[in-house]
Amino acid sequence: MTDQPLDSHAFRRALGNFATGITIVTAQAPNGDKIGLTVNSFNSVSLDPPLVLWSLDKRSADSLSVIQSADHFAINVLAANQLDLSNHFARPQTDKFANIDYSEGPGRAPLLDACAARFHCALHETIDAGDHWILLGRVLAFDDFGRSPLLYHQGAYSLVLPHPRVEKNLAAQATLPGLEKYLENNLLYLMLQAVNAYQTSYLPKQQALGLSVSEARVLILLSVIPDAGLERLQRESSLPGSEIREAVENLHASGLLESTTAPFSLTADGALRASEYWALSEQEQHKVFDEFNDSQIQLFKKMLNRVIQKA
Ligand SMILES: Cc1cc2nc3c(=O)[nH]c(=O)nc-3n(C[C@H](O)[C@H](O)[C@H](O)COP(=O)(O)O)c2cc1C
């Protein structure tokens, strides 16, 4: 801890350790002007009365005036497969709703389809808080669709996985005869356990190499697809455009990238760092799979790809 002024970049990065869901907040003014923006500052506040909050960057001044004249807004909590929607509403554009299906809720706030949940709110209070406004909403109604949510952690999109210890406890506490046997034969349970175990061992080693999650992902992608534009990088990295742009700036400032625009080329140092990340991933893969021969690995890949396509 220190009394020095905070390094805002490091502060943001530390805040990124707090995993959140992702929402799109929408509103429509009486004159038909609509706003929609990607927001991860959403949180619950009170059950009685039912209140929620989120914070709005003061640079989005138009959004504030639309919300205030609408006197309502909707919180659309995104489902795991709505990553493109999150990227779409995180980019300034003239008409964000041009190709988007939506219906209208209280105060004519746009409601998005196929979300995990939606909260229909009346504007309760606007609080001035530094470079953001805190908007409190009184929940008038809600929809609970129960879909698995999209998560955001350390600047990257993420998914919910059950914690392995919870799973193990469940198995240990099993009193029903045959439950453990059932879990042993349940392929979804085994796949989740496998990914959890792999990540638990791999991620700390990756982080120990020094770059943030987004910088590491962008660097290793650019080492194999240097011509990639923002859209391709978004698709391959599961990072929002703003994180990719920031990662590119940081990699350039650290002397790992020659430029901040495509086509990107890695500096000699950048190429060396990328090869360290590739080596780590190969080393981990080797450690886990070294007892299997090539044809078994090929079969495993084929099975995984079938699961990805079929499920
Ligand atoms: C994952 C993620 C979370 C975000 N959370 C917030 C937030 O809580 N509040 C905010 O004002 N902007 C947030 N943003 C940024 C806005 O989505 C972005 O600036 C958007 O373009 C604002 O809309 P506007 O340009 O129409 O004003 C977030 C962006 C991303 C990618």
Coordinates of C-alpha atoms and ligand atoms in Angstrom, one line a residue:
M1 CA 0.0 0.0 0.0
T2 CA 1.1 3.6 -0.7
D3 CA 0.0 7.2 -0.3
Q4 CA 1.2 8.1 -3.8
P5 CA -1.5 9.1 -6.3
L6 CA -2.9 5.9 -7.9
D7 CA -1.5 4.7 -11.3
S8 CA -4.9 4.7 -13.1
H9 CA -3.9 2.0 -15.5
A10 CA -2.8 -0.4 -12.7
F11 CA -5.9 0.6 -10.7
R12 CA -8.2 -0.4 -13.6
R13 CA -6.2 -3.7 -14.0
A14 CA -6.6 -4.5 -10.3
L15 CA -10.4 -3.7 -10.5
G16 CA -10.5 -6.3 -13.3
N17 CA -9.9 -9.0 -10.8
F18 CA -13.5 -8.6 -9.6
A19 CA -15.4 -10.7 -12.1
T20 CA -18.8 -9.3 -13.2
G21 CA -21.6 -10.1 -15.6
I22 CA -22.2 -8.0 -18.6
T23 CA -25.4 -6.0 -19.3
I24 CA -26.7 -3.7 -22.1
V25 CA -28.5 -0.7 -20.6
T26 CA -31.1 0.8 -22.9
A27 CA -33.5 3.7 -22.8
Q28 CA -35.7 5.6 -25.2
A29 CA -36.6 9.3 -25.0
P30 CA -40.1 10.5 -25.7
N31 CA -38.9 11.8 -29.1
G32 CA -37.7 8.3 -30.1
D33 CA -33.9 8.8 -29.4
K34 CA -32.5 5.5 -28.2
I35 CA -29.4 4.6 -26.3
G36 CA -27.8 1.3 -25.5
L37 CA -24.4 0.7 -24.0
T38 CA -22.4 -2.2 -22.7
V39 CA -22.1 -2.0 -18.9
N40 CA -20.4 -4.2 -16.3
S41 CA -20.9 -1.8 -13.3
F42 CA -24.4 -3.1 -12.7
N43 CA -25.2 -4.3 -9.2
S44 CA -28.1 -5.0 -6.9
V45 CA -28.7 -2.5 -4.0
S46 CA -31.9 -3.1 -2.1
L47 CA -34.7 -5.7 -2.1
D48 CA -37.3 -3.5 -0.4
P49 CA -37.7 -1.2 -2.2
P50 CA -36.2 -3.1 -5.1
L51 CA -33.2 -1.0 -6.3
V52 CA -30.3 -1.6 -8.7
L53 CA -27.4 0.6 -9.8
W54 CA -24.9 1.1 -12.5
S55 CA -22.4 3.8 -13.3
L56 CA -22.3 5.9 -16.5
D57 CA -19.1 7.5 -17.8
K58 CA -19.6 11.3 -17.9
R59 CA -18.2 11.2 -21.5
S60 CA -21.5 9.5 -22.5
A61 CA -23.4 12.7 -22.0
D62 CA -26.0 11.9 -24.6
S63 CA -26.9 8.7 -22.8
L64 CA -27.6 10.6 -19.6
S65 CA -29.9 13.1 -21.2
V66 CA -31.9 10.3 -23.0
I67 CA -32.2 8.4 -19.7
Q68 CA -33.3 11.5 -17.8
S69 CA -36.0 12.4 -20.4
A70 CA -37.2 8.8 -20.6
D71 CA -37.2 8.5 -16.8
H72 CA -36.8 4.8 -17.3
F73 CA -34.1 2.3 -18.4
A74 CA -33.8 -1.4 -19.0
I75 CA -30.9 -3.6 -17.9
N76 CA -30.5 -6.5 -20.3
V77 CA -28.2 -9.2 -18.6
L78 CA -26.3 -10.9 -21.4
A79 CA -26.3 -14.7 -21.9
A80 CA -23.0 -16.5 -22.5
N81 CA -23.5 -16.6 -26.3
Q82 CA -24.2 -12.8 -26.6
L83 CA -20.5 -11.7 -26.9
D84 CA -21.1 -10.0 -30.3
L85 CA -23.9 -7.9 -28.8
S86 CA -21.6 -6.8 -26.0
N87 CA -19.0 -5.7 -28.6
H88 CA -21.6 -4.0 -30.7
F89 CA -23.0 -1.8 -27.8
A90 CA -19.5 -1.0 -26.6
R91 CA -18.7 1.0 -29.8
P92 CA -19.9 4.5 -30.4
Q93 CA -22.2 4.4 -33.5
T94 CA -24.9 6.6 -35.0
D95 CA -27.7 4.0 -34.8
K96 CA -26.8 1.1 -32.6
F97 CA -30.3 -0.4 -33.0
A98 CA -30.2 -0.5 -36.8
N99 CA -29.9 -4.3 -37.2
I100 CA -30.9 -5.4 -33.7
D101 CA -34.2 -7.1 -32.8
Y102 CA -35.9 -5.6 -29.8
S103 CA -39.2 -5.0 -28.2
E104 CA -40.2 -2.2 -25.8
G105 CA -40.7 -2.2 -22.1
P106 CA -41.8 0.4 -19.5
G107 CA -40.8 3.9 -20.7
R108 CA -40.4 2.3 -24.2
A109 CA -36.9 1.1 -23.2
P110 CA -35.6 -1.3 -25.8
L111 CA -35.6 -5.0 -24.6
L112 CA -33.1 -7.4 -26.2
D113 CA -34.0 -11.0 -27.0
A114 CA -32.4 -14.2 -25.6
C115 CA -30.8 -12.6 -22.6
A116 CA -30.2 -14.3 -19.2
A117 CA -32.5 -11.7 -17.4
R118 CA -33.9 -8.3 -17.8
F119 CA -34.8 -5.6 -15.2
H120 CA -37.3 -2.9 -16.2
C121 CA -36.5 0.2 -14.1
A122 CA -37.8 3.7 -13.4
L123 CA -35.0 6.2 -12.8
H124 CA -34.8 6.6 -9.0
E125 CA -31.8 8.8 -8.4
T126 CA -28.7 10.1 -10.2
I127 CA -25.6 10.6 -8.1
D128 CA -22.6 12.6 -9.1
A129 CA -19.5 10.4 -8.5
G130 CA -16.2 11.5 -9.9
D131 CA -15.9 10.9 -13.6
H132 CA -19.1 8.8 -13.6
W133 CA -22.8 9.2 -12.7
I134 CA -24.3 6.5 -10.5
L135 CA -27.8 5.7 -11.7
L136 CA -30.1 4.1 -9.3
G137 CA -33.1 2.3 -10.8
R138 CA -36.3 1.2 -9.0
V139 CA -37.2 -2.2 -10.5
L140 CA -40.8 -2.2 -11.8
A141 CA -40.7 -5.7 -13.3
F142 CA -38.1 -8.3 -14.4
D143 CA -37.7 -11.3 -16.6
D144 CA -35.7 -14.3 -15.4
F145 CA -34.7 -16.6 -18.3
G146 CA -32.1 -18.5 -16.4
R147 CA -29.6 -18.7 -19.3
S148 CA -25.9 -19.1 -18.4
P149 CA -24.5 -15.6 -18.3
L150 CA -21.6 -13.9 -20.1
L151 CA -18.9 -12.9 -17.6
Y152 CA -16.1 -10.4 -17.7
H153 CA -12.8 -10.9 -15.8
Q154 CA -9.4 -9.2 -16.2
G155 CA -10.6 -7.4 -19.4
A156 CA -11.7 -10.7 -21.1
Y157 CA -15.0 -12.4 -21.7
S158 CA -15.4 -15.5 -19.7
L159 CA -17.9 -18.3 -18.9
V160 CA -19.3 -19.8 -15.7
L161 CA -17.7 -23.1 -14.7
P162 CA -18.7 -24.8 -11.4
H163 CA -15.9 -24.6 -8.9
P164 CA -14.0 -28.0 -8.7
R165 CA -14.1 -28.0 -4.9
V166 CA -17.8 -27.7 -4.9
E167 CA -18.0 -30.5 -7.3
K168 CA -15.7 -32.7 -5.3
N169 CA -17.6 -32.0 -2.1
L170 CA -20.8 -33.0 -3.9
A171 CA -19.2 -36.3 -4.8
A172 CA -17.8 -36.8 -1.3
Q173 CA -21.2 -36.0 0.3
A174 CA -23.0 -38.3 -2.0
T175 CA -25.3 -40.5 0.1
L176 CA -27.3 -41.9 -2.8
P177 CA -25.8 -45.2 -3.8
G178 CA -24.4 -44.9 -7.3
L179 CA -24.2 -41.1 -7.4
E180 CA -20.4 -41.1 -7.6
K181 CA -20.6 -43.7 -10.3
Y182 CA -23.1 -41.5 -12.1
L183 CA -20.7 -38.5 -12.0
E184 CA -17.8 -40.7 -13.1
N185 CA -19.8 -41.6 -16.2
N186 CA -21.2 -38.1 -16.8
L187 CA -19.2 -36.7 -19.7
L188 CA -20.2 -33.0 -19.0
Y189 CA -19.0 -33.4 -15.4
L190 CA -15.7 -34.9 -16.6
M191 CA -15.2 -32.2 -19.3
L192 CA -15.8 -29.4 -16.7
Q193 CA -13.5 -31.0 -14.2
A194 CA -10.8 -31.4 -16.9
V195 CA -11.0 -27.7 -17.9
N196 CA -10.9 -26.6 -14.3
A197 CA -7.9 -28.7 -13.5
Y198 CA -6.1 -27.6 -16.7
Q199 CA -6.8 -23.9 -16.0
T200 CA -5.9 -24.0 -12.4
S201 CA -2.4 -25.3 -13.2
Y202 CA -1.9 -23.3 -16.4
L203 CA -3.2 -19.8 -15.7
P204 CA -0.9 -18.8 -12.8
K205 CA 2.1 -19.9 -14.9
Q206 CA 0.9 -17.8 -17.8
Q207 CA 0.4 -14.8 -15.6
A208 CA 3.9 -15.2 -14.1
L209 CA 5.3 -14.4 -17.6
G210 CA 4.3 -10.8 -16.8
L211 CA 1.8 -9.6 -19.4
S212 CA -1.9 -9.1 -18.6
V213 CA -4.4 -11.6 -19.9
S214 CA -5.4 -9.3 -22.8
E215 CA -1.8 -8.4 -23.7
A216 CA -0.7 -12.0 -23.7
R217 CA -3.7 -13.1 -25.9
V218 CA -3.1 -10.2 -28.4
L219 CA 0.6 -10.8 -28.6
I220 CA 0.3 -14.6 -29.3
L221 CA -2.4 -14.0 -31.9
L222 CA -0.4 -11.3 -33.7
S223 CA 2.6 -13.7 -33.8
V224 CA 0.5 -16.0 -36.1
I225 CA -2.0 -13.6 -37.8
P226 CA -0.1 -10.3 -38.1
D227 CA -2.6 -9.0 -40.7
A228 CA -5.6 -9.5 -38.4
G229 CA -8.0 -6.5 -38.2
L230 CA -9.9 -5.6 -35.0
E231 CA -12.9 -7.8 -35.9
R232 CA -10.8 -10.9 -36.4
L233 CA -8.9 -10.2 -33.2
Q234 CA -12.1 -9.8 -31.3
R235 CA -13.4 -13.1 -32.7
E236 CA -10.2 -15.0 -31.9
S237 CA -9.4 -13.5 -28.5
S238 CA -12.8 -13.1 -26.8
L239 CA -11.7 -9.5 -25.8
P240 CA -13.8 -6.4 -26.3
G241 CA -12.4 -3.9 -28.9
S242 CA -11.4 -1.4 -26.2
E243 CA -9.2 -4.0 -24.5
I244 CA -7.6 -5.0 -27.7
R245 CA -6.8 -1.4 -28.6
E246 CA -5.3 -0.9 -25.1
A247 CA -3.3 -4.1 -25.3
V248 CA -1.9 -3.1 -28.7
E249 CA -0.9 0.3 -27.2
N250 CA 0.7 -1.3 -24.2
L251 CA 2.6 -3.9 -26.3
H252 CA 3.8 -1.1 -28.5
A253 CA 4.9 1.1 -25.6
S254 CA 6.7 -1.9 -24.0
G255 CA 8.7 -2.4 -27.3
L256 CA 7.0 -5.7 -28.2
L257 CA 5.1 -4.4 -31.3
E258 CA 6.5 -2.3 -34.1
S259 CA 3.3 -0.3 -34.7
T260 CA -0.2 0.3 -33.3
T261 CA -2.0 -0.4 -36.6
A262 CA -2.3 -3.4 -38.9
P263 CA -0.3 -5.1 -40.4
F264 CA 1.3 -5.6 -37.1
S265 CA 4.8 -6.9 -36.7
L266 CA 6.4 -8.1 -33.6
T267 CA 9.8 -6.6 -32.6
A268 CA 12.6 -9.1 -31.9
D269 CA 11.7 -8.8 -28.2
G270 CA 8.0 -9.3 -29.0
A271 CA 8.8 -12.4 -31.0
L272 CA 10.8 -13.8 -28.1
R273 CA 8.1 -13.1 -25.6
A274 CA 5.4 -14.7 -27.9
S275 CA 7.6 -17.8 -28.2
E276 CA 7.8 -18.0 -24.4
Y277 CA 3.9 -18.1 -24.3
W278 CA 3.7 -20.7 -27.1
A279 CA 6.4 -22.8 -25.3
L280 CA 4.5 -22.7 -22.0
S281 CA 1.3 -23.8 -23.7
E282 CA 3.1 -26.7 -25.5
Q283 CA 4.9 -27.7 -22.3
E284 CA 1.6 -27.8 -20.3
Q285 CA -0.1 -29.8 -23.1
H286 CA 2.8 -32.2 -23.2
K287 CA 2.8 -32.6 -19.4
V288 CA -0.9 -33.5 -19.4
F289 CA -1.1 -35.6 -22.6
D290 CA 2.4 -37.2 -22.8
E291 CA 1.1 -40.8 -22.0
F292 CA -1.1 -40.8 -25.1
N293 CA 0.1 -41.5 -28.7
D294 CA -0.6 -39.5 -31.8
S295 CA -3.7 -41.5 -32.9
Q296 CA -5.2 -41.2 -29.4
I297 CA -4.6 -37.4 -29.5
Q298 CA -6.2 -37.2 -32.9
L299 CA -9.3 -39.1 -31.7
F300 CA -9.5 -36.8 -28.7
K301 CA -9.4 -33.8 -30.9
K302 CA -12.0 -35.3 -33.2
M303 CA -14.3 -36.0 -30.2
L304 CA -13.9 -32.4 -28.8
N305 CA -14.7 -30.9 -32.2
R306 CA -17.8 -33.1 -32.5
V307 CA -18.9 -31.9 -29.1
I308 CA -18.3 -28.2 -30.1
Q309 CA -20.3 -28.6 -33.3
K310 CA -23.1 -30.8 -32.0
A311 CA -23.9 -29.2 -28.6
Ligands
LIG1 C1 -17.1 -5.0 -20.8 C2 -17.4 -3.6 -20.8 C3 -18.0 -2.9 -19.7 C4 -18.3 -1.6 -19.8 N1 -18.9 -1.0 -18.7 C5 -19.3 0.3 -18.7 C6 -19.9 0.9 -17.6 O1 -20.2 0.3 -16.6 N2 -20.3 2.2 -17.7 C7 -20.0 3.0 -18.8 O2 -20.3 4.2 -18.9 N3 -19.4 2.4 -19.9 C8 -19.0 1.1 -19.9 N4 -18.4 0.5 -20.9 C9 -18.0 1.4 -22.1 C10 -19.3 1.6 -23.0 O3 -19.9 0.5 -23.3 C11 -18.8 2.3 -24.3 O4 -18.1 3.5 -23.9 C12 -20.0 2.7 -25.2 O5 -19.5 3.1 -26.4 C13 -20.7 3.9 -24.6 O6 -21.8 4.2 -25.5 P1 -21.9 5.6 -26.3 O7 -20.6 5.6 -27.1 O8 -23.1 5.4 -27.1 O9 -22.0 6.6 -25.2 C14 -18.1 -0.8 -20.9 C15 -17.5 -1.5 -22.0 C16 -17.2 -2.8 -22.0 C17 -16.6 -3.5 -23.2

